[in-house]
Amino acid sequence: MAEHDRDQLEHHCPDSHGHGSPNPHGSSQVHEEQHNFKEHNKNYFNEHGHQYNDHPDGHELARRLGAAMINAYPFEEDSTLVLDYACGTGLISRQLAAHAKCIVGVDISQTMVDQYNQSLFNQGIPPEEMRAVCCDLTTEAPNQLDGMKFDVVVCASAYHHFPSIEDVTKALASYLKPGGSLLVTDLVKLSSAESVQALFPTGSLKSNLVAHKGGFEEADIKAVFEGAGLINFSFVTACKAKIHGQPVQVFLASGTKEVAEA
């Protein structure tokens, strides 16, 4: 998706200003900043998305994150419906495909969505089993996914691109069936300002794409999961990696949509 930094391992790196930081300039500026991040991401990945699958490190990371997701949720190949948000070209979707009945990818980059669907067409996979659509689920546009609800919603290595992780988490939770799970992966909070600067040098193009350059603490993610009404929160290390020589950890957070009592 335009929302993940698709230079593969590099797109797993979040922020310097926390998701809940007060803004002294008011809500209008907050809205403008959020819009700008989305537009920067959409434009960047529309332009460069055709190169996304050229990075072998990204395929390996997707394999490892997919394995962590499969371990975290009891997928059933004949019944599980999956929403892959910020799906990009479908690296995570492909890891989950053998374990699900249907996967719907969503991304704000049309180039990424086209790459995703072209790959499926080339493999002869019907859209009833896997497909991607270009839309932004955080808007209030109705029926973007034809009223579908999902057993699992996954979002891999994209939260650091979202200006408001609160808004995204609430939106994704709204697409879960009762009892369904949200699975999110991204960078664990980096230990120093030097590490952040090494990954996202000040003034670089990538710095305009990433709202959260320093990673996330467990408390950050737990707060937005609980704010979205999710229960049974879990936060574990999915894998470790190196980005530009900097050791990083990637977390897997999960939460469940409560089943209403009869």
mmCIF file of C-alpha atoms in Angstrom:
data_model
loop_
_atom_site.group_PDB
_atom_site.id
_atom_site.type_symbol
_atom_site.label_atom_id
_atom_site.label_comp_id
_atom_site.label_asym_id
_atom_site.label_seq_id
_atom_site.Cartn_x
_atom_site.Cartn_y
_atom_site.Cartn_z
ATOM 1 C CA MET A 1 0.000 0.000 0.000
ATOM 2 C CA ALA A 2 1.048 3.469 -0.328
ATOM 3 C CA GLU A 3 0.977 3.496 3.385
ATOM 4 C CA HIS A 4 3.854 1.147 3.989
ATOM 5 C CA ASP A 5 7.365 2.113 3.181
ATOM 6 C CA ARG A 6 7.811 -0.399 0.449
ATOM 7 C CA ASP A 7 11.575 -0.451 0.387
ATOM 8 C CA GLN A 8 10.988 -3.723 2.099
ATOM 9 C CA LEU A 9 12.664 -4.002 5.460
ATOM 10 C CA GLU A 10 12.824 -0.243 5.442
ATOM 11 C CA HIS A 11 9.041 -0.012 5.531
ATOM 12 C CA HIS A 12 9.000 -1.459 8.991
ATOM 13 C CA CYS A 13 10.012 1.625 10.850
ATOM 14 C CA PRO A 14 7.769 4.001 12.815
ATOM 15 C CA ASP A 15 8.043 7.465 14.678
ATOM 16 C CA SER A 16 9.445 10.412 16.341
ATOM 17 C CA HIS A 17 6.197 12.077 17.366
ATOM 18 C CA GLY A 18 3.865 9.782 19.219
ATOM 19 C CA HIS A 19 0.428 8.917 17.930
ATOM 20 C CA GLY A 20 -1.266 10.764 20.734
ATOM 21 C CA SER A 21 0.842 13.927 20.845
ATOM 22 C CA PRO A 22 -1.153 17.091 21.462
ATOM 23 C CA ASN A 23 -1.225 19.505 18.541
ATOM 24 C CA PRO A 24 -1.180 23.169 19.498
ATOM 25 C CA HIS A 25 -2.357 24.271 16.058
ATOM 26 C CA GLY A 26 -5.796 22.719 16.241
ATOM 27 C CA SER A 27 -7.764 20.064 14.461
ATOM 28 C CA SER A 28 -7.641 21.704 11.014
ATOM 29 C CA GLN A 29 -3.859 21.379 10.875
ATOM 30 C CA VAL A 30 -4.046 17.809 12.157
ATOM 31 C CA HIS A 31 -6.464 16.961 9.360
ATOM 32 C CA GLU A 32 -4.205 18.627 6.790
ATOM 33 C CA GLU A 33 -1.139 16.747 8.037
ATOM 34 C CA GLN A 34 -3.015 13.453 7.891
ATOM 35 C CA HIS A 35 -4.151 14.203 4.351
ATOM 36 C CA ASN A 36 -0.595 15.123 3.321
ATOM 37 C CA PHE A 37 0.868 11.854 4.623
ATOM 38 C CA LYS A 38 -1.776 9.865 2.756
ATOM 39 C CA GLU A 39 -1.177 11.772 -0.464
ATOM 40 C CA HIS A 40 2.620 11.466 -0.179
ATOM 41 C CA ASN A 41 2.297 7.719 0.325
ATOM 42 C CA LYS A 42 -0.262 7.210 -2.423
ATOM 43 C CA ASN A 43 1.766 9.213 -4.939
ATOM 44 C CA TYR A 44 5.058 7.580 -4.006
ATOM 45 C CA PHE A 45 3.776 4.023 -4.280
ATOM 46 C CA ASN A 46 1.783 4.746 -7.415
ATOM 47 C CA GLU A 47 5.084 5.825 -8.956
ATOM 48 C CA HIS A 48 7.382 3.169 -7.478
ATOM 49 C CA GLY A 49 5.043 0.260 -6.727
ATOM 50 C CA HIS A 50 6.093 -1.653 -9.841
ATOM 51 C CA GLN A 51 9.536 -2.122 -8.220
ATOM 52 C CA TYR A 52 8.225 -3.406 -4.912
ATOM 53 C CA ASN A 53 8.613 -7.111 -5.587
ATOM 54 C CA ASP A 54 12.238 -6.661 -6.659
ATOM 55 C CA HIS A 55 13.527 -6.714 -3.076
ATOM 56 C CA PRO A 56 14.249 -10.245 -1.787
ATOM 57 C CA ASP A 57 14.430 -9.087 1.838
ATOM 58 C CA GLY A 58 10.758 -8.123 1.638
ATOM 59 C CA HIS A 59 9.748 -11.609 0.543
ATOM 60 C CA GLU A 60 11.670 -13.159 3.437
ATOM 61 C CA LEU A 61 10.170 -10.776 5.966
ATOM 62 C CA ALA A 62 6.679 -11.507 4.623
ATOM 63 C CA ARG A 63 7.351 -15.218 5.028
ATOM 64 C CA ARG A 64 8.347 -14.766 8.653
ATOM 65 C CA LEU A 65 5.472 -12.425 9.487
ATOM 66 C CA GLY A 66 2.988 -14.674 7.722
ATOM 67 C CA ALA A 67 4.205 -17.607 9.803
ATOM 68 C CA ALA A 68 3.756 -15.561 12.992
ATOM 69 C CA MET A 69 0.187 -14.661 11.981
ATOM 70 C CA ILE A 70 -0.659 -18.275 11.199
ATOM 71 C CA ASN A 71 0.643 -19.201 14.637
ATOM 72 C CA ALA A 72 -1.445 -16.468 16.286
ATOM 73 C CA TYR A 73 -4.857 -17.307 14.795
ATOM 74 C CA PRO A 74 -6.572 -20.649 14.033
ATOM 75 C CA PHE A 75 -7.024 -20.165 10.284
ATOM 76 C CA GLU A 76 -9.366 -22.613 8.520
ATOM 77 C CA GLU A 77 -8.785 -22.983 4.793
ATOM 78 C CA ASP A 78 -12.439 -23.802 4.093
ATOM 79 C CA SER A 79 -14.012 -20.956 6.100
ATOM 80 C CA THR A 80 -11.664 -18.112 7.177
ATOM 81 C CA LEU A 81 -12.288 -14.749 5.495
ATOM 82 C CA VAL A 82 -9.272 -12.399 5.613
ATOM 83 C CA LEU A 83 -8.912 -8.665 5.019
ATOM 84 C CA ASP A 84 -5.308 -7.627 4.272
ATOM 85 C CA TYR A 85 -5.163 -3.858 4.825
ATOM 86 C CA ALA A 86 -2.271 -1.956 3.263
ATOM 87 C CA CYS A 87 -1.817 -5.099 1.212
ATOM 88 C CA GLY A 88 0.701 -3.697 -1.250
ATOM 89 C CA THR A 89 1.461 -6.235 -3.969
ATOM 90 C CA GLY A 90 0.184 -9.104 -1.816
ATOM 91 C CA LEU A 91 3.282 -10.508 -0.134
ATOM 92 C CA ILE A 92 1.452 -11.188 3.143
ATOM 93 C CA SER A 93 -1.724 -12.337 1.368
ATOM 94 C CA ARG A 94 0.247 -14.996 -0.476
ATOM 95 C CA GLN A 95 1.640 -16.320 2.797
ATOM 96 C CA LEU A 96 -1.885 -16.707 4.176
ATOM 97 C CA ALA A 97 -3.611 -17.911 1.008
ATOM 98 C CA ALA A 98 -3.310 -21.643 1.668
ATOM 99 C CA HIS A 99 -4.860 -21.154 5.113
ATOM 100 C CA ALA A 100 -7.927 -19.105 4.182
ATOM 101 C CA LYS A 101 -11.086 -19.441 2.111
ATOM 102 C CA CYS A 102 -10.952 -15.883 0.768
ATOM 103 C CA ILE A 103 -8.581 -12.917 1.055
ATOM 104 C CA VAL A 104 -9.493 -9.345 0.140
ATOM 105 C CA GLY A 105 -6.565 -6.940 -0.103
ATOM 106 C CA VAL A 106 -7.066 -3.203 0.309
ATOM 107 C CA ASP A 107 -4.573 -0.455 -0.509
ATOM 108 C CA ILE A 108 -4.726 3.255 -1.322
ATOM 109 C CA SER A 109 -2.210 2.814 -4.160
ATOM 110 C CA GLN A 110 -3.776 1.781 -7.460
ATOM 111 C CA THR A 111 -0.363 0.649 -8.720
ATOM 112 C CA MET A 112 -0.004 -1.750 -5.786
ATOM 113 C CA VAL A 113 -3.530 -3.077 -6.288
ATOM 114 C CA ASP A 114 -2.904 -3.597 -9.994
ATOM 115 C CA GLN A 115 0.293 -5.523 -9.215
ATOM 116 C CA TYR A 116 -1.579 -7.664 -6.682
ATOM 117 C CA ASN A 117 -4.410 -8.523 -9.092
ATOM 118 C CA GLN A 118 -2.141 -9.071 -12.085
ATOM 119 C CA SER A 119 -0.145 -11.612 -10.115
ATOM 120 C CA LEU A 120 -3.341 -13.487 -9.256
ATOM 121 C CA PHE A 121 -4.486 -13.397 -12.877
ATOM 122 C CA ASN A 122 -1.131 -14.775 -14.020
ATOM 123 C CA GLN A 123 -1.486 -17.660 -11.572
ATOM 124 C CA GLY A 124 -5.085 -18.378 -12.518
ATOM 125 C CA ILE A 125 -6.397 -17.584 -9.024
ATOM 126 C CA PRO A 126 -10.066 -16.485 -9.242
ATOM 127 C CA PRO A 127 -11.180 -13.237 -7.568
ATOM 128 C CA GLU A 128 -13.617 -15.239 -5.436
ATOM 129 C CA GLU A 129 -10.532 -16.571 -3.626
ATOM 130 C CA MET A 130 -8.243 -13.530 -3.688
ATOM 131 C CA ARG A 131 -8.570 -9.993 -4.966
ATOM 132 C CA ALA A 132 -7.499 -6.461 -4.129
ATOM 133 C CA VAL A 133 -9.381 -3.172 -4.264
ATOM 134 C CA CYS A 134 -8.144 0.409 -4.114
ATOM 135 C CA CYS A 135 -9.811 2.382 -1.322
ATOM 136 C CA ASP A 136 -9.222 4.004 2.058
ATOM 137 C CA LEU A 137 -11.220 2.326 4.795
ATOM 138 C CA THR A 138 -10.668 5.211 7.202
ATOM 139 C CA THR A 139 -13.029 7.434 5.210
ATOM 140 C CA GLU A 140 -16.751 7.445 5.844
ATOM 141 C CA ALA A 141 -17.660 6.282 2.338
ATOM 142 C CA PRO A 142 -20.327 3.569 2.744
ATOM 143 C CA ASN A 143 -20.183 -0.026 1.509
ATOM 144 C CA GLN A 144 -16.600 0.100 0.286
ATOM 145 C CA LEU A 145 -16.371 -3.685 0.632
ATOM 146 C CA ASP A 146 -20.008 -4.498 -0.129
ATOM 147 C CA GLY A 147 -20.861 -5.043 3.519
ATOM 148 C CA MET A 148 -18.321 -7.842 4.010
ATOM 149 C CA LYS A 149 -17.154 -8.743 7.509
ATOM 150 C CA PHE A 150 -14.040 -10.790 8.192
ATOM 151 C CA ASP A 151 -12.757 -13.418 10.596
ATOM 152 C CA VAL A 152 -9.286 -11.881 10.507
ATOM 153 C CA VAL A 153 -7.998 -8.446 9.557
ATOM 154 C CA VAL A 154 -4.225 -8.213 9.091
ATOM 155 C CA CYS A 155 -2.056 -5.123 8.639
ATOM 156 C CA ALA A 156 1.657 -5.782 8.161
ATOM 157 C CA SER A 157 4.364 -3.150 8.556
ATOM 158 C CA ALA A 158 2.139 -0.198 7.712
ATOM 159 C CA TYR A 159 1.055 1.377 11.008
ATOM 160 C CA HIS A 160 4.055 3.710 11.012
ATOM 161 C CA HIS A 161 2.693 5.315 7.839
ATOM 162 C CA PHE A 162 -0.731 6.095 9.320
ATOM 163 C CA PRO A 163 -1.001 9.590 10.808
ATOM 164 C CA SER A 164 -3.704 8.372 13.222
ATOM 165 C CA ILE A 165 -3.343 4.782 14.319
ATOM 166 C CA GLU A 166 -6.457 5.328 16.448
ATOM 167 C CA ASP A 167 -8.602 6.006 13.375
ATOM 168 C CA VAL A 168 -7.142 3.088 11.449
ATOM 169 C CA THR A 169 -7.606 0.628 14.309
ATOM 170 C CA LYS A 170 -11.244 1.638 14.801
ATOM 171 C CA ALA A 171 -11.881 1.321 11.073
ATOM 172 C CA LEU A 172 -10.280 -2.117 10.843
ATOM 173 C CA ALA A 173 -12.115 -3.345 13.942
ATOM 174 C CA SER A 174 -15.401 -2.329 12.299
ATOM 175 C CA TYR A 175 -14.777 -4.879 9.529
ATOM 176 C CA LEU A 176 -14.383 -7.781 11.975
ATOM 177 C CA LYS A 177 -17.069 -10.326 12.685
ATOM 178 C CA PRO A 178 -17.880 -10.743 16.381
ATOM 179 C CA GLY A 179 -15.107 -12.946 17.754
ATOM 180 C CA GLY A 180 -12.801 -12.001 14.865
ATOM 181 C CA SER A 181 -9.179 -10.935 15.337
ATOM 182 C CA LEU A 182 -7.055 -7.974 14.282
ATOM 183 C CA LEU A 183 -3.367 -8.823 13.692
ATOM 184 C CA VAL A 184 -0.880 -5.953 13.312
ATOM 185 C CA THR A 185 2.883 -6.050 12.794
ATOM 186 C CA ASP A 186 5.342 -3.151 12.911
ATOM 187 C CA LEU A 187 8.578 -2.030 14.580
ATOM 188 C CA VAL A 188 9.110 -2.200 18.313
ATOM 189 C CA LYS A 189 10.162 1.222 19.651
ATOM 190 C CA LEU A 190 13.760 1.967 18.690
ATOM 191 C CA SER A 191 16.171 2.496 21.555
ATOM 192 C CA SER A 192 17.841 5.740 20.491
ATOM 193 C CA ALA A 193 17.482 8.864 18.394
ATOM 194 C CA GLU A 194 20.627 7.785 16.555
ATOM 195 C CA SER A 195 18.903 4.585 15.405
ATOM 196 C CA VAL A 196 15.921 6.568 14.128
ATOM 197 C CA GLN A 197 18.184 8.994 12.280
ATOM 198 C CA ALA A 198 20.108 6.113 10.677
ATOM 199 C CA LEU A 199 16.900 4.609 9.324
ATOM 200 C CA PHE A 200 15.222 7.843 8.260
ATOM 201 C CA PRO A 201 17.753 10.636 7.736
ATOM 202 C CA THR A 202 16.278 14.092 8.257
ATOM 203 C CA GLY A 203 15.150 15.591 4.977
ATOM 204 C CA SER A 204 15.108 12.308 3.057
ATOM 205 C CA LEU A 205 12.200 11.381 0.811
ATOM 206 C CA LYS A 206 11.248 8.523 3.139
ATOM 207 C CA SER A 207 10.820 10.948 6.029
ATOM 208 C CA ASN A 208 7.803 12.430 4.207
ATOM 209 C CA LEU A 209 6.154 9.018 4.008
ATOM 210 C CA VAL A 210 6.431 7.935 7.628
ATOM 211 C CA ALA A 211 4.378 9.469 10.425
ATOM 212 C CA HIS A 212 5.933 7.360 13.194
ATOM 213 C CA LYS A 213 9.653 6.919 12.610
ATOM 214 C CA GLY A 214 10.724 5.538 15.967
ATOM 215 C CA GLY A 215 8.524 2.468 16.301
ATOM 216 C CA PHE A 216 5.802 1.709 18.826
ATOM 217 C CA GLU A 217 5.746 0.673 22.440
ATOM 218 C CA GLU A 218 3.334 -1.998 23.594
ATOM 219 C CA ALA A 219 1.339 0.631 25.497
ATOM 220 C CA ASP A 220 0.795 2.644 22.289
ATOM 221 C CA ILE A 221 -0.758 -0.290 20.482
ATOM 222 C CA LYS A 222 -2.690 -1.594 23.474
ATOM 223 C CA ALA A 223 -4.337 1.814 23.940
ATOM 224 C CA VAL A 224 -5.643 2.003 20.376
ATOM 225 C CA PHE A 225 -6.778 -1.642 20.358
ATOM 226 C CA GLU A 226 -8.742 -1.115 23.557
ATOM 227 C CA GLY A 227 -10.046 2.212 22.229
ATOM 228 C CA ALA A 228 -11.446 0.291 19.265
ATOM 229 C CA GLY A 229 -13.279 -2.081 21.608
ATOM 230 C CA LEU A 230 -10.940 -5.034 21.127
ATOM 231 C CA ILE A 231 -10.240 -7.480 23.959
ATOM 232 C CA ASN A 232 -7.713 -10.249 24.693
ATOM 233 C CA PHE A 233 -4.814 -8.009 23.680
ATOM 234 C CA SER A 234 -1.477 -9.680 22.983
ATOM 235 C CA PHE A 235 1.891 -8.177 22.009
ATOM 236 C CA VAL A 236 4.783 -10.483 21.123
ATOM 237 C CA THR A 237 7.996 -10.367 19.109
ATOM 238 C CA ALA A 238 7.297 -11.763 15.648
ATOM 239 C CA CYS A 239 10.892 -11.646 14.414
ATOM 240 C CA LYS A 240 14.183 -9.760 14.507
ATOM 241 C CA ALA A 241 15.934 -8.151 11.569
ATOM 242 C CA LYS A 242 18.530 -5.578 10.545
ATOM 243 C CA ILE A 243 17.787 -2.424 8.584
ATOM 244 C CA HIS A 244 20.824 -0.546 7.285
ATOM 245 C CA GLY A 245 22.817 -2.435 9.879
ATOM 246 C CA GLN A 246 20.508 -1.391 12.719
ATOM 247 C CA PRO A 247 19.068 -4.308 14.723
ATOM 248 C CA VAL A 248 15.292 -4.057 15.045
ATOM 249 C CA GLN A 249 12.450 -6.127 16.416
ATOM 250 C CA VAL A 250 9.078 -6.527 14.718
ATOM 251 C CA PHE A 251 6.068 -7.066 16.967
ATOM 252 C CA LEU A 252 2.824 -8.892 16.356
ATOM 253 C CA ALA A 253 -0.144 -7.395 18.193
ATOM 254 C CA SER A 254 -3.529 -9.065 18.286
ATOM 255 C CA GLY A 255 -6.943 -8.327 19.699
ATOM 256 C CA THR A 256 -10.439 -9.808 19.431
ATOM 257 C CA LYS A 257 -13.792 -8.214 18.709
ATOM 258 C CA GLU A 258 -16.079 -8.998 21.578
ATOM 259 C CA VAL A 259 -19.112 -11.181 20.976
ATOM 260 C CA ALA A 260 -22.242 -9.421 22.203
ATOM 261 C CA GLU A 261 -24.185 -11.334 24.828
ATOM 262 C CA ALA A 262 -27.609 -12.510 23.740
#
